[in-house]
mmCIF file of C-alpha atoms and ligand atoms in Angstrom:
data_model
loop_
_atom_site.group_PDB
_atom_site.id
_atom_site.type_symbol
_atom_site.label_atom_id
_atom_site.label_comp_id
_atom_site.label_asym_id
_atom_site.label_seq_id
_atom_site.Cartn_x
_atom_site.Cartn_y
_atom_site.Cartn_z
ATOM 1 C CA MET A 1 3.476 16.613 -14.088
ATOM 2 C CA ALA A 2 1.410 14.163 -12.057
ATOM 3 C CA ARG A 3 3.517 12.168 -9.580
ATOM 4 C CA LEU A 4 3.372 8.552 -8.474
ATOM 5 C CA PHE A 5 3.724 7.864 -4.726
ATOM 6 C CA VAL A 6 4.109 4.413 -3.215
ATOM 7 C CA ILE A 7 3.176 4.111 0.443
ATOM 8 C CA SER A 8 4.360 0.887 1.996
ATOM 9 C CA GLY A 9 5.344 -0.734 5.264
ATOM 10 C CA PRO A 10 4.242 -3.742 7.284
ATOM 11 C CA SER A 11 0.619 -4.839 7.499
ATOM 12 C CA GLY A 12 -0.773 -3.046 10.568
ATOM 13 C CA ALA A 13 1.630 -0.088 10.400
ATOM 14 C CA GLY A 14 -1.308 2.186 9.661
ATOM 15 C CA LYS A 15 -0.794 2.937 5.958
ATOM 16 C CA GLY A 16 -4.529 3.108 5.237
ATOM 17 C CA THR A 17 -5.247 5.303 8.264
ATOM 18 C CA LEU A 18 -2.488 7.757 7.399
ATOM 19 C CA ILE A 19 -3.519 7.943 3.729
ATOM 20 C CA LYS A 20 -7.118 8.593 4.798
ATOM 21 C CA GLY A 21 -5.834 11.265 7.192
ATOM 22 C CA ILE A 22 -3.863 13.185 4.574
ATOM 23 C CA LEU A 23 -6.703 13.050 2.019
ATOM 24 C CA GLU A 24 -9.176 14.359 4.597
ATOM 25 C CA GLN A 25 -6.944 17.405 4.983
ATOM 26 C CA ARG A 26 -5.991 17.717 1.301
ATOM 27 C CA PRO A 27 -8.583 15.899 -0.877
ATOM 28 C CA ASP A 28 -7.066 17.594 -3.943
ATOM 29 C CA LEU A 29 -3.592 16.173 -3.281
ATOM 30 C CA ALA A 30 -3.817 12.716 -4.873
ATOM 31 C CA VAL A 31 -6.040 9.747 -5.604
ATOM 32 C CA VAL A 32 -5.484 6.196 -4.399
ATOM 33 C CA ALA A 33 -5.347 3.583 -7.165
ATOM 34 C CA THR A 34 -7.480 0.494 -6.584
ATOM 35 C CA SER A 35 -5.506 -2.773 -6.643
ATOM 36 C CA ALA A 36 -6.728 -6.218 -7.578
ATOM 37 C CA THR A 37 -6.671 -9.108 -5.108
ATOM 38 C CA THR A 38 -7.733 -12.728 -4.722
ATOM 39 C CA ARG A 39 -8.291 -12.386 -0.977
ATOM 40 C CA PRO A 40 -11.885 -12.750 0.239
ATOM 41 C CA MET A 41 -13.830 -9.543 0.710
ATOM 42 C CA ARG A 42 -14.081 -8.372 4.335
ATOM 43 C CA PRO A 43 -17.370 -7.130 5.784
ATOM 44 C CA GLY A 44 -17.928 -3.538 4.680
ATOM 45 C CA GLU A 45 -15.624 -3.767 1.656
ATOM 46 C CA VAL A 46 -16.993 -2.992 -1.799
ATOM 47 C CA ASP A 47 -15.745 -4.501 -5.084
ATOM 48 C CA GLY A 48 -14.017 -1.780 -7.091
ATOM 49 C CA ARG A 49 -13.538 0.486 -4.047
ATOM 50 C CA GLU A 50 -11.121 -1.226 -1.618
ATOM 51 C CA TYR A 51 -10.022 -3.682 -4.311
ATOM 52 C CA PHE A 52 -11.126 -5.325 -7.509
ATOM 53 C CA PHE A 53 -11.821 -8.765 -6.008
ATOM 54 C CA LEU A 54 -10.836 -11.385 -8.586
ATOM 55 C CA ALA A 55 -11.146 -15.154 -8.708
ATOM 56 C CA PRO A 56 -7.672 -16.800 -8.721
ATOM 57 C CA GLU A 57 -8.125 -17.936 -12.369
ATOM 58 C CA THR A 58 -9.029 -14.412 -13.484
ATOM 59 C CA PHE A 59 -6.042 -12.958 -11.627
ATOM 60 C CA GLU A 60 -3.777 -15.549 -13.250
ATOM 61 C CA ARG A 61 -5.106 -14.780 -16.732
ATOM 62 C CA ARG A 62 -4.556 -11.049 -16.228
ATOM 63 C CA VAL A 63 -0.979 -11.757 -15.068
ATOM 64 C CA ASP A 64 -0.426 -13.774 -18.272
ATOM 65 C CA ASP A 65 -1.905 -10.934 -20.321
ATOM 66 C CA GLY A 66 0.658 -8.546 -18.820
ATOM 67 C CA GLU A 67 -1.952 -6.343 -17.164
ATOM 68 C CA PHE A 68 -0.045 -5.740 -13.905
ATOM 69 C CA VAL A 69 2.729 -3.229 -13.156
ATOM 70 C CA GLU A 70 3.608 -5.540 -10.254
ATOM 71 C CA TRP A 71 1.935 -8.332 -8.386
ATOM 72 C CA VAL A 72 2.847 -10.411 -5.334
ATOM 73 C CA GLU A 73 1.730 -13.358 -3.308
ATOM 74 C CA PHE A 74 1.246 -12.063 0.243
ATOM 75 C CA ALA A 75 0.035 -14.136 3.205
ATOM 76 C CA GLY A 76 -1.578 -16.708 0.894
ATOM 77 C CA ASN A 77 -3.337 -14.323 -1.498
ATOM 78 C CA ARG A 78 -2.381 -12.368 -4.590
ATOM 79 C CA TYR A 79 -2.346 -8.618 -4.868
ATOM 80 C CA GLY A 80 -1.487 -6.551 -7.917
ATOM 81 C CA THR A 81 -1.389 -3.053 -9.357
ATOM 82 C CA LEU A 82 -3.236 -2.742 -12.661
ATOM 83 C CA LYS A 83 -1.404 -0.741 -15.342
ATOM 84 C CA SER A 84 -4.730 0.460 -16.735
ATOM 85 C CA GLU A 85 -5.732 1.917 -13.357
ATOM 86 C CA VAL A 86 -2.470 3.793 -12.767
ATOM 87 C CA ASP A 87 -2.203 5.099 -16.349
ATOM 88 C CA ARG A 88 -5.838 6.256 -16.386
ATOM 89 C CA LEU A 89 -5.397 8.289 -13.183
ATOM 90 C CA LEU A 90 -2.051 9.784 -14.207
ATOM 91 C CA ALA A 91 -3.493 10.694 -17.643
ATOM 92 C CA GLU A 92 -6.291 12.546 -15.834
ATOM 93 C CA GLY A 93 -3.522 14.649 -14.261
ATOM 94 C CA ALA A 94 -3.960 13.273 -10.728
ATOM 95 C CA ASN A 95 -1.074 12.475 -8.419
ATOM 96 C CA VAL A 96 -1.476 8.773 -7.665
ATOM 97 C CA ILE A 97 -0.899 6.896 -4.403
ATOM 98 C CA LEU A 98 -0.296 3.140 -4.422
ATOM 99 C CA GLU A 99 -0.651 1.395 -1.061
ATOM 100 C CA LEU A 100 1.516 -1.708 -1.408
ATOM 101 C CA GLU A 101 3.381 -4.273 0.604
ATOM 102 C CA VAL A 102 7.171 -3.992 0.507
ATOM 103 C CA ASP A 103 8.242 -6.363 -2.313
ATOM 104 C CA GLY A 104 5.807 -4.853 -4.823
ATOM 105 C CA SER A 105 7.033 -1.361 -3.911
ATOM 106 C CA LEU A 106 10.593 -2.307 -4.802
ATOM 107 C CA VAL A 107 9.387 -3.608 -8.187
ATOM 108 C CA ILE A 108 7.777 -0.195 -8.820
ATOM 109 C CA GLN A 109 11.078 1.476 -7.846
ATOM 110 C CA ASP A 110 12.768 -0.438 -10.677
ATOM 111 C CA SER A 111 10.063 -0.003 -13.308
ATOM 112 C CA ARG A 112 9.078 3.598 -12.508
ATOM 113 C CA PRO A 113 12.233 5.271 -11.123
ATOM 114 C CA ASP A 114 10.421 8.619 -10.897
ATOM 115 C CA ALA A 115 8.055 7.181 -8.249
ATOM 116 C CA CYS A 116 8.528 8.411 -4.673
ATOM 117 C CA LEU A 117 8.599 5.581 -2.110
ATOM 118 C CA ILE A 118 7.553 6.166 1.484
ATOM 119 C CA PHE A 119 7.835 3.521 4.216
ATOM 120 C CA ILE A 120 5.433 3.687 7.173
ATOM 121 C CA ASP A 121 7.151 2.165 10.175
ATOM 122 C CA THR A 122 6.097 1.278 13.675
ATOM 123 C CA ASP A 123 7.424 -0.957 16.442
ATOM 124 C CA PRO A 124 6.602 -4.696 16.461
ATOM 125 C CA ALA A 125 4.596 -4.610 19.725
ATOM 126 C CA GLU A 126 2.426 -1.855 18.287
ATOM 127 C CA LEU A 127 1.997 -3.827 15.028
ATOM 128 C CA ARG A 128 0.712 -6.859 16.911
ATOM 129 C CA ARG A 129 -1.641 -4.700 18.966
ATOM 130 C CA ARG A 130 -3.075 -3.052 15.824
ATOM 131 C CA LEU A 131 -3.501 -6.328 13.936
ATOM 132 C CA ILE A 132 -5.338 -7.835 16.923
ATOM 133 C CA SER A 133 -7.542 -4.814 17.502
ATOM 134 C CA ARG A 134 -8.722 -4.431 13.896
ATOM 135 C CA GLN A 135 -10.098 -8.020 14.030
ATOM 136 C CA THR A 136 -9.712 -8.707 10.304
ATOM 137 C CA GLU A 137 -7.223 -11.603 10.611
ATOM 138 C CA ASP A 138 -7.213 -14.686 12.805
ATOM 139 C CA ASP A 139 -4.230 -15.528 15.085
ATOM 140 C CA GLY A 140 -2.421 -17.619 12.440
ATOM 141 C CA GLU A 141 -2.748 -14.888 9.836
ATOM 142 C CA ILE A 142 -1.499 -12.271 12.310
ATOM 143 C CA ASP A 143 1.619 -14.367 13.008
ATOM 144 C CA VAL A 144 2.274 -14.692 9.252
ATOM 145 C CA ARG A 145 1.948 -10.919 8.802
ATOM 146 C CA LEU A 146 4.286 -10.227 11.761
ATOM 147 C CA GLU A 147 6.857 -12.653 10.399
ATOM 148 C CA ILE A 148 6.777 -10.930 6.991
ATOM 149 C CA ALA A 149 7.135 -7.550 8.738
ATOM 150 C CA ALA A 150 10.252 -8.711 10.600
ATOM 151 C CA GLN A 151 11.823 -10.094 7.396
ATOM 152 C CA GLN A 152 11.165 -6.890 5.475
ATOM 153 C CA SER A 153 12.251 -4.332 8.041
ATOM 154 C CA GLN A 154 15.716 -4.030 6.401
ATOM 155 C CA ASP A 155 14.097 -3.045 3.108
ATOM 156 C CA LYS A 156 13.072 0.309 4.480
ATOM 157 C CA LEU A 157 16.608 1.559 3.773
ATOM 158 C CA ARG A 158 15.725 1.461 0.057
ATOM 159 C CA PHE A 159 12.821 3.884 0.441
ATOM 160 C CA ASP A 160 13.071 7.636 -0.201
ATOM 161 C CA HIS A 161 11.412 8.498 3.121
ATOM 162 C CA VAL A 162 10.471 6.724 6.351
ATOM 163 C CA VAL A 163 7.563 8.043 8.429
ATOM 164 C CA TYR A 164 7.297 6.607 11.933
ATOM 165 C CA ASN A 165 3.684 6.035 12.963
ATOM 166 C CA ASP A 166 3.931 6.511 16.723
ATOM 167 C CA GLU A 167 0.910 8.768 16.981
ATOM 168 C CA VAL A 168 -1.603 9.109 14.154
ATOM 169 C CA GLU A 169 -2.096 12.877 14.115
ATOM 170 C CA ARG A 170 1.634 13.568 14.192
ATOM 171 C CA ALA A 171 2.376 10.917 11.555
ATOM 172 C CA VAL A 172 -0.374 12.271 9.246
ATOM 173 C CA ALA A 173 1.204 15.734 9.512
ATOM 174 C CA GLU A 174 4.657 14.339 8.714
ATOM 175 C CA LEU A 175 3.389 12.275 5.774
ATOM 176 C CA LEU A 176 1.480 15.253 4.371
ATOM 177 C CA ALA A 177 4.520 17.522 4.705
ATOM 178 C CA THR A 178 6.659 14.882 2.966
ATOM 179 C CA LEU A 179 4.278 14.621 -0.009
ATOM 180 C CA GLU A 180 3.934 18.399 -0.276
ATOM 181 C CA ARG A 181 7.725 18.850 -0.255
ATOM 182 C CA GLU A 182 8.078 16.251 -3.021
ATOM 183 C CA LEU A 183 5.388 17.968 -5.100
ATOM 184 C CA ASP A 184 7.168 21.326 -4.722
ATOM 185 C CA ARG A 185 10.446 19.956 -6.031
HETATM 186 P P1 LIG B 201 -4.858 -6.446 3.081
HETATM 187 O O1 LIG B 201 -5.169 -7.891 2.892
HETATM 188 O O2 LIG B 201 -4.621 -6.101 4.546
HETATM 189 O O3 LIG B 201 -5.888 -5.539 2.416
HETATM 190 O O4 LIG B 201 -3.486 -6.135 2.325
HETATM 191 C C1 LIG B 201 -2.333 -6.865 2.604
HETATM 192 C C2 LIG B 201 -1.122 -6.129 2.095
HETATM 193 O O5 LIG B 201 -1.153 -6.068 0.663
HETATM 194 C C3 LIG B 201 -1.052 -4.672 2.570
HETATM 195 O O6 LIG B 201 0.274 -4.429 3.015
HETATM 196 C C4 LIG B 201 -1.366 -3.872 1.325
HETATM 197 O O7 LIG B 201 -0.719 -2.613 1.324
HETATM 198 C C5 LIG B 201 -0.791 -4.769 0.255
HETATM 199 N N1 LIG B 201 -1.330 -4.515 -1.088
HETATM 200 C C6 LIG B 201 -2.555 -4.088 -1.445
HETATM 201 N N2 LIG B 201 -2.648 -3.983 -2.769
HETATM 202 C C7 LIG B 201 -1.448 -4.325 -3.288
HETATM 203 C C8 LIG B 201 -0.921 -4.412 -4.622
HETATM 204 O O8 LIG B 201 -1.554 -4.109 -5.611
HETATM 205 N N3 LIG B 201 0.367 -4.826 -4.725
HETATM 206 C C9 LIG B 201 1.136 -5.124 -3.656
HETATM 207 N N4 LIG B 201 2.396 -5.474 -3.885
HETATM 208 N N5 LIG B 201 0.677 -5.066 -2.412
HETATM 209 C C10 LIG B 201 -0.609 -4.673 -2.214
#
């Protein structure tokens, strides 16, 4: 049976890096579902790869049509998981990874109780450093993301596993071991 994994945690905790790290070691393990968003495309991003980039009206219409498993407003933009995308990948027999912010992950926990939720954590000073060094947000946006991270840090208690991203190689190994243990169950 294909499994659904939700990997969450604050913006800047390193979710994307850790997911990339585990799939480099085990490309057969799972596929990452592409979400939809209204946020502007960043340099180097490709429509349909990092996200399906939608105009706000299109996103709204697809919400009204019930096309999302969950969607949220995060730091001024909308992000959502398309049912069609998740169901297509699971039907192909692939284990699916969703990379989501915290509120959307908790919605998945309610609607798909068989999903395994993993929280990627790191300390606030490290979060700030990472958000500054990746140069994808301006100072105001970084402050918004740090504020959200502080508000949501209690929510990690609701996750099945917490992986602390202190050092990438070690955290990749721990995340991989966690997924493999879940798949063996
Ligand atoms: P970014 O703008 O940095 O790409 O993403 C901002 C946040 O939105 C990240 O924490 C990312 O994991 C989260 N995110 C991406 N796609 C989705 C989605 O479909 N649903 C939810 N709830 N969060 C998402």
